[in-house]
mmCIF file with all atom_site columns, C-alpha atoms and ligand atoms in Angstrom:
data_model
loop_
_atom_site.group_PDB
_atom_site.id
_atom_site.type_symbol
_atom_site.label_atom_id
_atom_site.label_alt_id
_atom_site.label_comp_id
_atom_site.label_asym_id
_atom_site.label_entity_id
_atom_site.label_seq_id
_atom_site.pdbx_PDB_ins_code
_atom_site.Cartn_x
_atom_site.Cartn_y
_atom_site.Cartn_z
_atom_site.occupancy
_atom_site.B_iso_or_equiv
_atom_site.pdbx_formal_charge
_atom_site.auth_seq_id
_atom_site.auth_comp_id
_atom_site.auth_asym_id
_atom_site.auth_atom_id
_atom_site.pdbx_PDB_model_num
ATOM   1   C CA  . UNK A 1 1   ? -22.126 -6.803 -1.683  1.00 57.00 ? 276 UNK A CA  1
ATOM   2   C CA  . UNK A 1 2   ? -21.434 -2.919 -2.049  1.00 72.00 ? 277 UNK A CA  1
ATOM   3   C CA  . UNK A 1 3   ? -18.379 -2.528 -4.752  1.00 90.00 ? 278 UNK A CA  1
ATOM   4   C CA  . UNK A 1 4   ? -15.543 -1.189 -1.581  1.00 97.00 ? 279 UNK A CA  1
ATOM   5   C CA  . UNK A 1 5   ? -14.024 1.086  -4.517  1.00 98.00 ? 280 UNK A CA  1
ATOM   6   C CA  . UNK A 1 6   ? -15.979 3.955  -5.542  1.00 98.00 ? 281 UNK A CA  1
ATOM   7   C CA  . UNK A 1 7   ? -14.881 6.733  -8.358  1.00 98.00 ? 282 UNK A CA  1
ATOM   8   C CA  . UNK A 1 8   ? -16.237 10.258 -6.586  1.00 98.00 ? 283 UNK A CA  1
ATOM   9   C CA  . UNK A 1 9   ? -15.622 13.827 -8.205  1.00 98.00 ? 284 UNK A CA  1
ATOM   10  C CA  . UNK A 1 10  ? -14.626 15.642 -5.127  1.00 98.00 ? 285 UNK A CA  1
ATOM   11  C CA  . UNK A 1 11  ? -11.863 18.364 -3.576  1.00 98.00 ? 286 UNK A CA  1
ATOM   12  C CA  . UNK A 1 12  ? -9.417  15.248 -1.792  1.00 98.00 ? 287 UNK A CA  1
ATOM   13  C CA  . UNK A 1 13  ? -8.700  17.665 0.882   1.00 98.00 ? 288 UNK A CA  1
ATOM   14  C CA  . UNK A 1 14  ? -12.362 17.431 1.549   1.00 98.00 ? 289 UNK A CA  1
ATOM   15  C CA  . UNK A 1 15  ? -12.362 13.919 2.623   1.00 98.00 ? 290 UNK A CA  1
ATOM   16  C CA  . UNK A 1 16  ? -13.120 12.573 6.320   1.00 98.00 ? 291 UNK A CA  1
ATOM   17  C CA  . UNK A 1 17  ? -10.919 8.737  5.292   1.00 98.00 ? 292 UNK A CA  1
ATOM   18  C CA  . UNK A 1 18  ? -8.059  7.280  7.612   1.00 98.00 ? 293 UNK A CA  1
ATOM   19  C CA  . UNK A 1 19  ? -5.405  8.648  4.345   1.00 99.00 ? 294 UNK A CA  1
ATOM   20  C CA  . UNK A 1 20  ? -5.435  10.747 1.678   1.00 99.00 ? 295 UNK A CA  1
ATOM   21  C CA  . UNK A 1 21  ? -2.738  9.887  -1.251  1.00 99.00 ? 296 UNK A CA  1
ATOM   22  C CA  . UNK A 1 22  ? -0.540  12.752 -2.212  1.00 99.00 ? 297 UNK A CA  1
ATOM   23  C CA  . UNK A 1 23  ? 0.483   13.147 -5.359  1.00 98.00 ? 298 UNK A CA  1
ATOM   24  C CA  . UNK A 1 24  ? 3.892   14.493 -4.199  1.00 98.00 ? 299 UNK A CA  1
ATOM   25  C CA  . UNK A 1 25  ? 7.249   15.013 -5.845  1.00 98.00 ? 300 UNK A CA  1
ATOM   26  C CA  . UNK A 1 26  ? 10.902  13.683 -4.652  1.00 98.00 ? 301 UNK A CA  1
ATOM   27  C CA  . UNK A 1 27  ? 11.429  16.820 -2.143  1.00 98.00 ? 302 UNK A CA  1
ATOM   28  C CA  . UNK A 1 28  ? 8.128   16.072 -0.511  1.00 98.00 ? 303 UNK A CA  1
ATOM   29  C CA  . UNK A 1 29  ? 8.409   19.743 0.433   1.00 98.00 ? 304 UNK A CA  1
ATOM   30  C CA  . UNK A 1 30  ? 5.099   20.949 -1.561  1.00 97.00 ? 305 UNK A CA  1
ATOM   31  C CA  . UNK A 1 31  ? 3.963   22.065 -4.540  1.00 98.00 ? 306 UNK A CA  1
ATOM   32  C CA  . UNK A 1 32  ? 1.311   22.626 -7.199  1.00 97.00 ? 307 UNK A CA  1
ATOM   33  C CA  . UNK A 1 33  ? -1.781  20.944 -8.024  1.00 98.00 ? 308 UNK A CA  1
ATOM   34  C CA  . UNK A 1 34  ? -3.085  18.505 -5.344  1.00 98.00 ? 309 UNK A CA  1
ATOM   35  C CA  . UNK A 1 35  ? -0.109  18.648 -3.255  1.00 98.00 ? 310 UNK A CA  1
ATOM   36  C CA  . UNK A 1 36  ? -0.214  22.374 -2.670  1.00 98.00 ? 311 UNK A CA  1
ATOM   37  C CA  . UNK A 1 37  ? -4.128  21.838 -2.136  1.00 98.00 ? 312 UNK A CA  1
ATOM   38  C CA  . UNK A 1 38  ? -3.392  19.325 0.599   1.00 98.00 ? 313 UNK A CA  1
ATOM   39  C CA  . UNK A 1 39  ? -0.102  21.495 1.990   1.00 98.00 ? 314 UNK A CA  1
ATOM   40  C CA  . UNK A 1 40  ? -2.627  24.786 2.081   1.00 98.00 ? 315 UNK A CA  1
ATOM   41  C CA  . UNK A 1 41  ? -5.328  22.101 3.870   1.00 98.00 ? 316 UNK A CA  1
ATOM   42  C CA  . UNK A 1 42  ? -3.527  20.734 6.293   1.00 98.00 ? 317 UNK A CA  1
ATOM   43  C CA  . UNK A 1 43  ? -1.633  23.515 7.577   1.00 98.00 ? 318 UNK A CA  1
ATOM   44  C CA  . UNK A 1 44  ? 2.094   24.185 8.117   1.00 98.00 ? 319 UNK A CA  1
ATOM   45  C CA  . UNK A 1 45  ? 2.609   21.690 10.404  1.00 98.00 ? 320 UNK A CA  1
ATOM   46  C CA  . UNK A 1 46  ? 2.401   19.038 7.121   1.00 98.00 ? 321 UNK A CA  1
ATOM   47  C CA  . UNK A 1 47  ? 5.598   21.029 5.641   1.00 98.00 ? 322 UNK A CA  1
ATOM   48  C CA  . UNK A 1 48  ? 7.329   21.130 8.827   1.00 98.00 ? 323 UNK A CA  1
ATOM   49  C CA  . UNK A 1 49  ? 6.770   16.992 9.368   1.00 98.00 ? 324 UNK A CA  1
ATOM   50  C CA  . UNK A 1 50  ? 7.765   16.372 5.838   1.00 98.00 ? 325 UNK A CA  1
ATOM   51  C CA  . UNK A 1 51  ? 11.368  18.698 6.128   1.00 98.00 ? 326 UNK A CA  1
ATOM   52  C CA  . UNK A 1 52  ? 12.087  15.301 8.318   1.00 98.00 ? 327 UNK A CA  1
ATOM   53  C CA  . UNK A 1 53  ? 11.323  12.935 6.010   1.00 97.00 ? 328 UNK A CA  1
ATOM   54  C CA  . UNK A 1 54  ? 14.780  12.999 3.793   1.00 97.00 ? 329 UNK A CA  1
ATOM   55  C CA  . UNK A 1 55  ? 12.159  13.070 0.564   1.00 98.00 ? 330 UNK A CA  1
ATOM   56  C CA  . UNK A 1 56  ? 10.814  10.143 -1.441  1.00 98.00 ? 331 UNK A CA  1
ATOM   57  C CA  . UNK A 1 57  ? 12.068  8.109  -4.588  1.00 98.00 ? 332 UNK A CA  1
ATOM   58  C CA  . UNK A 1 58  ? 9.954   7.786  -7.496  1.00 98.00 ? 333 UNK A CA  1
ATOM   59  C CA  . UNK A 1 59  ? 7.014   4.972  -7.321  1.00 98.00 ? 334 UNK A CA  1
ATOM   60  C CA  . UNK A 1 60  ? 7.284   4.885  -3.216  1.00 98.00 ? 335 UNK A CA  1
ATOM   61  C CA  . UNK A 1 61  ? 5.635   6.186  -0.840  1.00 99.00 ? 336 UNK A CA  1
ATOM   62  C CA  . UNK A 1 62  ? 5.816   7.682  3.300   1.00 98.00 ? 337 UNK A CA  1
ATOM   63  C CA  . UNK A 1 63  ? 2.679   8.279  5.817   1.00 98.00 ? 338 UNK A CA  1
ATOM   64  C CA  . UNK A 1 64  ? 2.322   11.575 7.981   1.00 98.00 ? 339 UNK A CA  1
ATOM   65  C CA  . UNK A 1 65  ? -0.389  12.866 9.937   1.00 98.00 ? 340 UNK A CA  1
ATOM   66  C CA  . UNK A 1 66  ? -3.078  15.030 8.468   1.00 98.00 ? 341 UNK A CA  1
ATOM   67  C CA  . UNK A 1 67  ? -2.861  17.756 11.177  1.00 98.00 ? 342 UNK A CA  1
ATOM   68  C CA  . UNK A 1 68  ? -5.387  19.951 9.994   1.00 98.00 ? 343 UNK A CA  1
ATOM   69  C CA  . UNK A 1 69  ? -6.678  17.997 6.779   1.00 99.00 ? 344 UNK A CA  1
ATOM   70  C CA  . UNK A 1 70  ? -10.397 15.891 8.196   1.00 98.00 ? 345 UNK A CA  1
ATOM   71  C CA  . UNK A 1 71  ? -8.084  13.147 6.797   1.00 99.00 ? 346 UNK A CA  1
ATOM   72  C CA  . UNK A 1 72  ? -5.935  11.341 9.632   1.00 98.00 ? 347 UNK A CA  1
ATOM   73  C CA  . UNK A 1 73  ? -2.834  10.329 7.065   1.00 99.00 ? 348 UNK A CA  1
ATOM   74  C CA  . UNK A 1 74  ? -1.704  12.423 4.485   1.00 99.00 ? 349 UNK A CA  1
ATOM   75  C CA  . UNK A 1 75  ? 0.082   9.177  2.190   1.00 99.00 ? 350 UNK A CA  1
ATOM   76  C CA  . UNK A 1 76  ? 2.940   10.868 -0.066  1.00 99.00 ? 351 UNK A CA  1
ATOM   77  C CA  . UNK A 1 77  ? 3.750   9.138  -3.256  1.00 99.00 ? 352 UNK A CA  1
ATOM   78  C CA  . UNK A 1 78  ? 5.783   10.288 -6.451  1.00 98.00 ? 353 UNK A CA  1
ATOM   79  C CA  . UNK A 1 79  ? 4.156   9.583  -9.786  1.00 98.00 ? 354 UNK A CA  1
ATOM   80  C CA  . UNK A 1 80  ? 6.243   9.289  -12.963 1.00 98.00 ? 355 UNK A CA  1
ATOM   81  C CA  . UNK A 1 81  ? 6.547   12.040 -14.995 1.00 98.00 ? 356 UNK A CA  1
ATOM   82  C CA  . UNK A 1 82  ? 5.263   10.548 -18.391 1.00 98.00 ? 357 UNK A CA  1
ATOM   83  C CA  . UNK A 1 83  ? 8.138   10.110 -21.012 1.00 98.00 ? 358 UNK A CA  1
ATOM   84  C CA  . UNK A 1 84  ? 6.363   8.391  -23.636 1.00 98.00 ? 359 UNK A CA  1
ATOM   85  C CA  . UNK A 1 85  ? 5.779   5.287  -21.796 1.00 98.00 ? 360 UNK A CA  1
ATOM   86  C CA  . UNK A 1 86  ? 8.794   3.429  -22.186 1.00 98.00 ? 361 UNK A CA  1
ATOM   87  C CA  . UNK A 1 87  ? 10.865  4.673  -19.551 1.00 98.00 ? 362 UNK A CA  1
ATOM   88  C CA  . UNK A 1 88  ? 9.459   2.398  -17.044 1.00 98.00 ? 363 UNK A CA  1
ATOM   89  C CA  . UNK A 1 89  ? 6.237   4.734  -16.443 1.00 98.00 ? 364 UNK A CA  1
ATOM   90  C CA  . UNK A 1 90  ? 3.782   1.738  -16.026 1.00 98.00 ? 365 UNK A CA  1
ATOM   91  C CA  . UNK A 1 91  ? 5.733   -0.248 -13.507 1.00 98.00 ? 366 UNK A CA  1
ATOM   92  C CA  . UNK A 1 92  ? 6.469   3.024  -11.409 1.00 98.00 ? 367 UNK A CA  1
ATOM   93  C CA  . UNK A 1 93  ? 2.872   4.203  -11.148 1.00 99.00 ? 368 UNK A CA  1
ATOM   94  C CA  . UNK A 1 94  ? 1.744   0.506  -9.997  1.00 99.00 ? 369 UNK A CA  1
ATOM   95  C CA  . UNK A 1 95  ? 4.123   0.469  -7.720  1.00 99.00 ? 370 UNK A CA  1
ATOM   96  C CA  . UNK A 1 96  ? 3.083   3.909  -6.264  1.00 99.00 ? 371 UNK A CA  1
ATOM   97  C CA  . UNK A 1 97  ? -0.443  2.614  -5.808  1.00 98.00 ? 372 UNK A CA  1
ATOM   98  C CA  . UNK A 1 98  ? 0.955   -0.609 -4.180  1.00 98.00 ? 373 UNK A CA  1
ATOM   99  C CA  . UNK A 1 99  ? 3.235   1.243  -1.700  1.00 98.00 ? 374 UNK A CA  1
ATOM   100 C CA  . UNK A 1 100 ? 0.522   3.409  -0.569  1.00 99.00 ? 375 UNK A CA  1
ATOM   101 C CA  . UNK A 1 101 ? -2.073  0.046  0.063   1.00 98.00 ? 376 UNK A CA  1
ATOM   102 C CA  . UNK A 1 102 ? 1.025   -1.312 2.024   1.00 98.00 ? 377 UNK A CA  1
ATOM   103 C CA  . UNK A 1 103 ? 1.103   1.548  4.517   1.00 98.00 ? 378 UNK A CA  1
ATOM   104 C CA  . UNK A 1 104 ? -2.882  1.502  4.349   1.00 98.00 ? 379 UNK A CA  1
ATOM   105 C CA  . UNK A 1 105 ? -2.308  -2.397 5.480   1.00 98.00 ? 380 UNK A CA  1
ATOM   106 C CA  . UNK A 1 106 ? 0.668   -1.976 7.778   1.00 98.00 ? 381 UNK A CA  1
ATOM   107 C CA  . UNK A 1 107 ? -1.433  1.085  9.434   1.00 98.00 ? 382 UNK A CA  1
ATOM   108 C CA  . UNK A 1 108 ? -4.699  -0.597 9.961   1.00 98.00 ? 383 UNK A CA  1
ATOM   109 C CA  . UNK A 1 109 ? -6.838  1.800  7.714   1.00 98.00 ? 384 UNK A CA  1
ATOM   110 C CA  . UNK A 1 110 ? -10.347 1.438  6.594   1.00 98.00 ? 385 UNK A CA  1
ATOM   111 C CA  . UNK A 1 111 ? -10.479 4.243  4.351   1.00 98.00 ? 386 UNK A CA  1
ATOM   112 C CA  . UNK A 1 112 ? -7.903  5.906  1.829   1.00 98.00 ? 387 UNK A CA  1
ATOM   113 C CA  . UNK A 1 113 ? -8.791  8.265  -0.998  1.00 99.00 ? 388 UNK A CA  1
ATOM   114 C CA  . UNK A 1 114 ? -6.689  8.615  -3.983  1.00 99.00 ? 389 UNK A CA  1
ATOM   115 C CA  . UNK A 1 115 ? -5.871  11.514 -6.692  1.00 99.00 ? 390 UNK A CA  1
ATOM   116 C CA  . UNK A 1 116 ? -5.285  10.628 -10.294 1.00 98.00 ? 391 UNK A CA  1
ATOM   117 C CA  . UNK A 1 117 ? -1.388  10.521 -9.616  1.00 98.00 ? 392 UNK A CA  1
ATOM   118 C CA  . UNK A 1 118 ? 0.489   11.556 -12.494 1.00 98.00 ? 393 UNK A CA  1
ATOM   119 C CA  . UNK A 1 119 ? -2.491  12.735 -14.250 1.00 98.00 ? 394 UNK A CA  1
ATOM   120 C CA  . UNK A 1 120 ? -1.625  16.498 -14.057 1.00 98.00 ? 395 UNK A CA  1
ATOM   121 C CA  . UNK A 1 121 ? 1.588   18.149 -14.359 1.00 97.00 ? 396 UNK A CA  1
ATOM   122 C CA  . UNK A 1 122 ? 3.361   14.777 -14.725 1.00 98.00 ? 397 UNK A CA  1
ATOM   123 C CA  . UNK A 1 123 ? 1.415   14.044 -17.866 1.00 98.00 ? 398 UNK A CA  1
ATOM   124 C CA  . UNK A 1 124 ? 0.306   10.854 -17.970 1.00 98.00 ? 399 UNK A CA  1
ATOM   125 C CA  . UNK A 1 125 ? -2.340  9.588  -20.482 1.00 98.00 ? 400 UNK A CA  1
ATOM   126 C CA  . UNK A 1 126 ? -5.810  9.646  -18.419 1.00 98.00 ? 401 UNK A CA  1
ATOM   127 C CA  . UNK A 1 127 ? -6.726  6.286  -19.738 1.00 98.00 ? 402 UNK A CA  1
ATOM   128 C CA  . UNK A 1 128 ? -4.057  4.336  -19.351 1.00 98.00 ? 403 UNK A CA  1
ATOM   129 C CA  . UNK A 1 129 ? -3.218  5.902  -15.885 1.00 98.00 ? 404 UNK A CA  1
ATOM   130 C CA  . UNK A 1 130 ? -6.902  4.457  -14.889 1.00 98.00 ? 405 UNK A CA  1
ATOM   131 C CA  . UNK A 1 131 ? -6.177  0.920  -15.933 1.00 98.00 ? 406 UNK A CA  1
ATOM   132 C CA  . UNK A 1 132 ? -3.568  0.906  -13.925 1.00 98.00 ? 407 UNK A CA  1
ATOM   133 C CA  . UNK A 1 133 ? -4.883  2.323  -11.223 1.00 98.00 ? 408 UNK A CA  1
ATOM   134 C CA  . UNK A 1 134 ? -8.596  0.008  -10.882 1.00 98.00 ? 409 UNK A CA  1
ATOM   135 C CA  . UNK A 1 135 ? -6.718  -2.604 -11.454 1.00 98.00 ? 410 UNK A CA  1
ATOM   136 C CA  . UNK A 1 136 ? -4.331  -2.494 -8.332  1.00 98.00 ? 411 UNK A CA  1
ATOM   137 C CA  . UNK A 1 137 ? -7.201  -1.291 -6.576  1.00 98.00 ? 412 UNK A CA  1
ATOM   138 C CA  . UNK A 1 138 ? -8.811  -4.380 -7.001  1.00 97.00 ? 413 UNK A CA  1
ATOM   139 C CA  . UNK A 1 139 ? -5.794  -6.147 -6.182  1.00 97.00 ? 414 UNK A CA  1
ATOM   140 C CA  . UNK A 1 140 ? -5.209  -4.307 -3.017  1.00 98.00 ? 415 UNK A CA  1
ATOM   141 C CA  . UNK A 1 141 ? -8.599  -5.103 -1.513  1.00 98.00 ? 416 UNK A CA  1
ATOM   142 C CA  . UNK A 1 142 ? -9.148  -8.454 -2.627  1.00 97.00 ? 417 UNK A CA  1
ATOM   143 C CA  . UNK A 1 143 ? -6.033  -8.905 -0.213  1.00 96.00 ? 418 UNK A CA  1
ATOM   144 C CA  . UNK A 1 144 ? -7.044  -6.513 3.020   1.00 96.00 ? 419 UNK A CA  1
ATOM   145 C CA  . UNK A 1 145 ? -10.491 -7.235 3.689   1.00 97.00 ? 420 UNK A CA  1
ATOM   146 C CA  . UNK A 1 146 ? -9.828  -4.412 6.678   1.00 97.00 ? 421 UNK A CA  1
ATOM   147 C CA  . UNK A 1 147 ? -9.881  -2.065 3.921   1.00 98.00 ? 422 UNK A CA  1
ATOM   148 C CA  . UNK A 1 148 ? -13.768 -1.148 3.749   1.00 98.00 ? 423 UNK A CA  1
ATOM   149 C CA  . UNK A 1 149 ? -13.509 2.059  1.288   1.00 98.00 ? 424 UNK A CA  1
ATOM   150 C CA  . UNK A 1 150 ? -11.283 2.750  -1.705  1.00 98.00 ? 425 UNK A CA  1
ATOM   151 C CA  . UNK A 1 151 ? -12.413 6.281  -2.962  1.00 98.00 ? 426 UNK A CA  1
ATOM   152 C CA  . UNK A 1 152 ? -10.524 7.097  -6.383  1.00 98.00 ? 427 UNK A CA  1
ATOM   153 C CA  . UNK A 1 153 ? -11.445 10.988 -6.527  1.00 98.00 ? 428 UNK A CA  1
ATOM   154 C CA  . UNK A 1 154 ? -11.484 12.830 -9.876  1.00 98.00 ? 429 UNK A CA  1
ATOM   155 C CA  . UNK A 1 155 ? -10.924 16.741 -9.675  1.00 97.00 ? 430 UNK A CA  1
ATOM   156 C CA  . UNK A 1 156 ? -13.163 16.858 -13.017 1.00 96.00 ? 431 UNK A CA  1
ATOM   157 C CA  . UNK A 1 157 ? -16.228 15.377 -14.410 1.00 97.00 ? 432 UNK A CA  1
ATOM   158 C CA  . UNK A 1 158 ? -14.110 13.802 -17.294 1.00 97.00 ? 433 UNK A CA  1
ATOM   159 C CA  . UNK A 1 159 ? -11.635 12.230 -15.124 1.00 98.00 ? 434 UNK A CA  1
ATOM   160 C CA  . UNK A 1 160 ? -14.234 10.791 -13.385 1.00 98.00 ? 435 UNK A CA  1
ATOM   161 C CA  . UNK A 1 161 ? -15.945 9.027  -16.316 1.00 98.00 ? 436 UNK A CA  1
ATOM   162 C CA  . UNK A 1 162 ? -12.426 7.784  -17.049 1.00 98.00 ? 437 UNK A CA  1
ATOM   163 C CA  . UNK A 1 163 ? -12.015 6.483  -14.008 1.00 98.00 ? 438 UNK A CA  1
ATOM   164 C CA  . UNK A 1 164 ? -15.507 4.790  -13.808 1.00 97.00 ? 439 UNK A CA  1
ATOM   165 C CA  . UNK A 1 165 ? -14.928 3.035  -17.224 1.00 97.00 ? 440 UNK A CA  1
ATOM   166 C CA  . UNK A 1 166 ? -11.825 1.427  -16.192 1.00 98.00 ? 441 UNK A CA  1
ATOM   167 C CA  . UNK A 1 167 ? -13.017 0.763  -12.821 1.00 96.00 ? 442 UNK A CA  1
ATOM   168 C CA  . UNK A 1 168 ? -16.332 -1.337 -14.412 1.00 94.00 ? 443 UNK A CA  1
ATOM   169 C CA  . UNK A 1 169 ? -13.893 -2.858 -16.529 1.00 89.00 ? 444 UNK A CA  1
ATOM   170 C CA  . UNK A 1 170 ? -10.852 -3.933 -13.846 1.00 84.00 ? 445 UNK A CA  1
HETATM 171 N N1  . LIG B 2 .   ? -8.667  16.972 -5.056  1.00 69.70 ? 586 LIG B N1  1
HETATM 172 C C1  . LIG B 2 .   ? -8.359  15.602 -5.960  1.00 69.70 ? 586 LIG B C1  1
HETATM 173 N N2  . LIG B 2 .   ? -7.655  15.816 -7.143  1.00 69.70 ? 586 LIG B N2  1
HETATM 174 C C2  . LIG B 2 .   ? -6.930  17.152 -7.567  1.00 69.70 ? 586 LIG B C2  1
HETATM 175 C C3  . LIG B 2 .   ? -7.189  18.189 -6.751  1.00 69.70 ? 586 LIG B C3  1
HETATM 176 C C4  . LIG B 2 .   ? -7.802  18.299 -5.550  1.00 69.70 ? 586 LIG B C4  1
HETATM 177 N N3  . LIG B 2 .   ? -7.977  19.520 -4.590  1.00 69.70 ? 586 LIG B N3  1
HETATM 178 N N4  . LIG B 2 .   ? -5.892  19.328 -7.033  1.00 69.70 ? 586 LIG B N4  1
HETATM 179 C C5  . LIG B 2 .   ? -5.538  19.070 -8.085  1.00 69.70 ? 586 LIG B C5  1
HETATM 180 N N5  . LIG B 2 .   ? -5.880  17.569 -8.481  1.00 69.70 ? 586 LIG B N5  1
HETATM 181 C C6  . LIG B 2 .   ? -6.155  16.402 -10.002 1.00 69.70 ? 586 LIG B C6  1
HETATM 182 C C7  . LIG B 2 .   ? -5.550  16.987 -10.701 1.00 69.70 ? 586 LIG B C7  1
HETATM 183 O O1  . LIG B 2 .   ? -6.707  17.799 -11.546 1.00 69.70 ? 586 LIG B O1  1
HETATM 184 C C8  . LIG B 2 .   ? -5.045  15.761 -11.508 1.00 69.70 ? 586 LIG B C8  1
HETATM 185 O O2  . LIG B 2 .   ? -6.011  15.014 -12.137 1.00 69.70 ? 586 LIG B O2  1
HETATM 186 O O3  . LIG B 2 .   ? -4.853  15.531 -9.296  1.00 69.70 ? 586 LIG B O3  1
HETATM 187 C C9  . LIG B 2 .   ? -4.222  15.515 -10.214 1.00 69.70 ? 586 LIG B C9  1
HETATM 188 C C10 . LIG B 2 .   ? -2.904  15.114 -10.488 1.00 69.70 ? 586 LIG B C10 1
HETATM 189 O O4  . LIG B 2 .   ? -2.286  16.043 -10.865 1.00 69.70 ? 586 LIG B O4  1
HETATM 190 P P1  . LIG B 2 .   ? -1.129  16.929 -9.947  1.00 69.70 ? 586 LIG B P1  1
HETATM 191 O O5  . LIG B 2 .   ? -1.956  17.804 -9.163  1.00 69.70 ? 586 LIG B O5  1
HETATM 192 O O6  . LIG B 2 .   ? -0.719  18.288 -11.054 1.00 69.70 ? 586 LIG B O6  1
HETATM 193 O O7  . LIG B 2 .   ? -0.132  15.638 -9.593  1.00 69.70 ? 586 LIG B O7  1
HETATM 194 P P2  . LIG B 2 .   ? 0.835   15.451 -10.552 1.00 69.70 ? 586 LIG B P2  1
HETATM 195 O O8  . LIG B 2 .   ? 0.411   15.050 -12.077 1.00 69.70 ? 586 LIG B O8  1
HETATM 196 O O9  . LIG B 2 .   ? 0.944   13.313 -10.020 1.00 69.70 ? 586 LIG B O9  1
HETATM 197 O O10 . LIG B 2 .   ? 2.417   15.686 -10.713 1.00 69.70 ? 586 LIG B O10 1
HETATM 198 C C11 . LIG B 2 .   ? 3.220   16.154 -9.229  1.00 69.70 ? 586 LIG B C11 1
HETATM 199 O O11 . LIG B 2 .   ? 3.220   18.393 -9.234  1.00 69.70 ? 586 LIG B O11 1
HETATM 200 O O12 . LIG B 2 .   ? 2.084   19.472 -7.432  1.00 69.70 ? 586 LIG B O12 1
HETATM 201 C C12 . LIG B 2 .   ? 3.341   18.691 -7.987  1.00 69.70 ? 586 LIG B C12 1
HETATM 202 O O13 . LIG B 2 .   ? 4.889   19.092 -5.967  1.00 69.70 ? 586 LIG B O13 1
HETATM 203 C C13 . LIG B 2 .   ? 3.992   18.178 -7.307  1.00 69.70 ? 586 LIG B C13 1
HETATM 204 O O14 . LIG B 2 .   ? 5.453   18.123 -8.446  1.00 69.70 ? 586 LIG B O14 1
HETATM 205 C C14 . LIG B 2 .   ? 4.766   17.441 -8.118  1.00 69.70 ? 586 LIG B C14 1
HETATM 206 C C15 . LIG B 2 .   ? 4.229   17.507 -9.444  1.00 69.70 ? 586 LIG B C15 1
#
């Protein structure tokens, strides 16, 4: 059976999946990095919609329409800022993935694409984040037969290599 978990190097805003995950901040009012790219591609209606969402705590996730994105939905999640690793960051990062998968299951989604949450501005070490991401993906796939495709989207080949190595060991 083909692996339902795939690593790709791409721009997540181009992917026609049921949901793309946004690495947002607690305001949900946009930012730089993948957050900025998703808002630019989705258009101004996404920000207008997010203004009604009353933010999102770190580790939690909220779902919105995708508007002008090829993806049907955006699942916004807020990763932890890396502070050395003993401030609950691993558990909060795992919680991001679990809550995104919970929403995917509740909405009967068949495909979801994740960026490397917290691995940019928030400074999370890439290997450690990739191990958490792939472990949560394997666990979610085992518990959800409706989910046919999970994409871990790297923005460069280096990150893609980190994710591929983690996926092989997960
Ligand atoms: N497609 C896929 N991945 C992308 C894209 C894109 N278009 N743009 C950036 N990335 C990658 C980055 O290279 C990084 O590996 O997404 C990963 C997450 O980096 P950030 O976007 O900086 O997100 P994060 O580290 O979680 O920081 C979140 O940054 O943009 C602000 O509003 C956001 O305050 C929040 C913070």
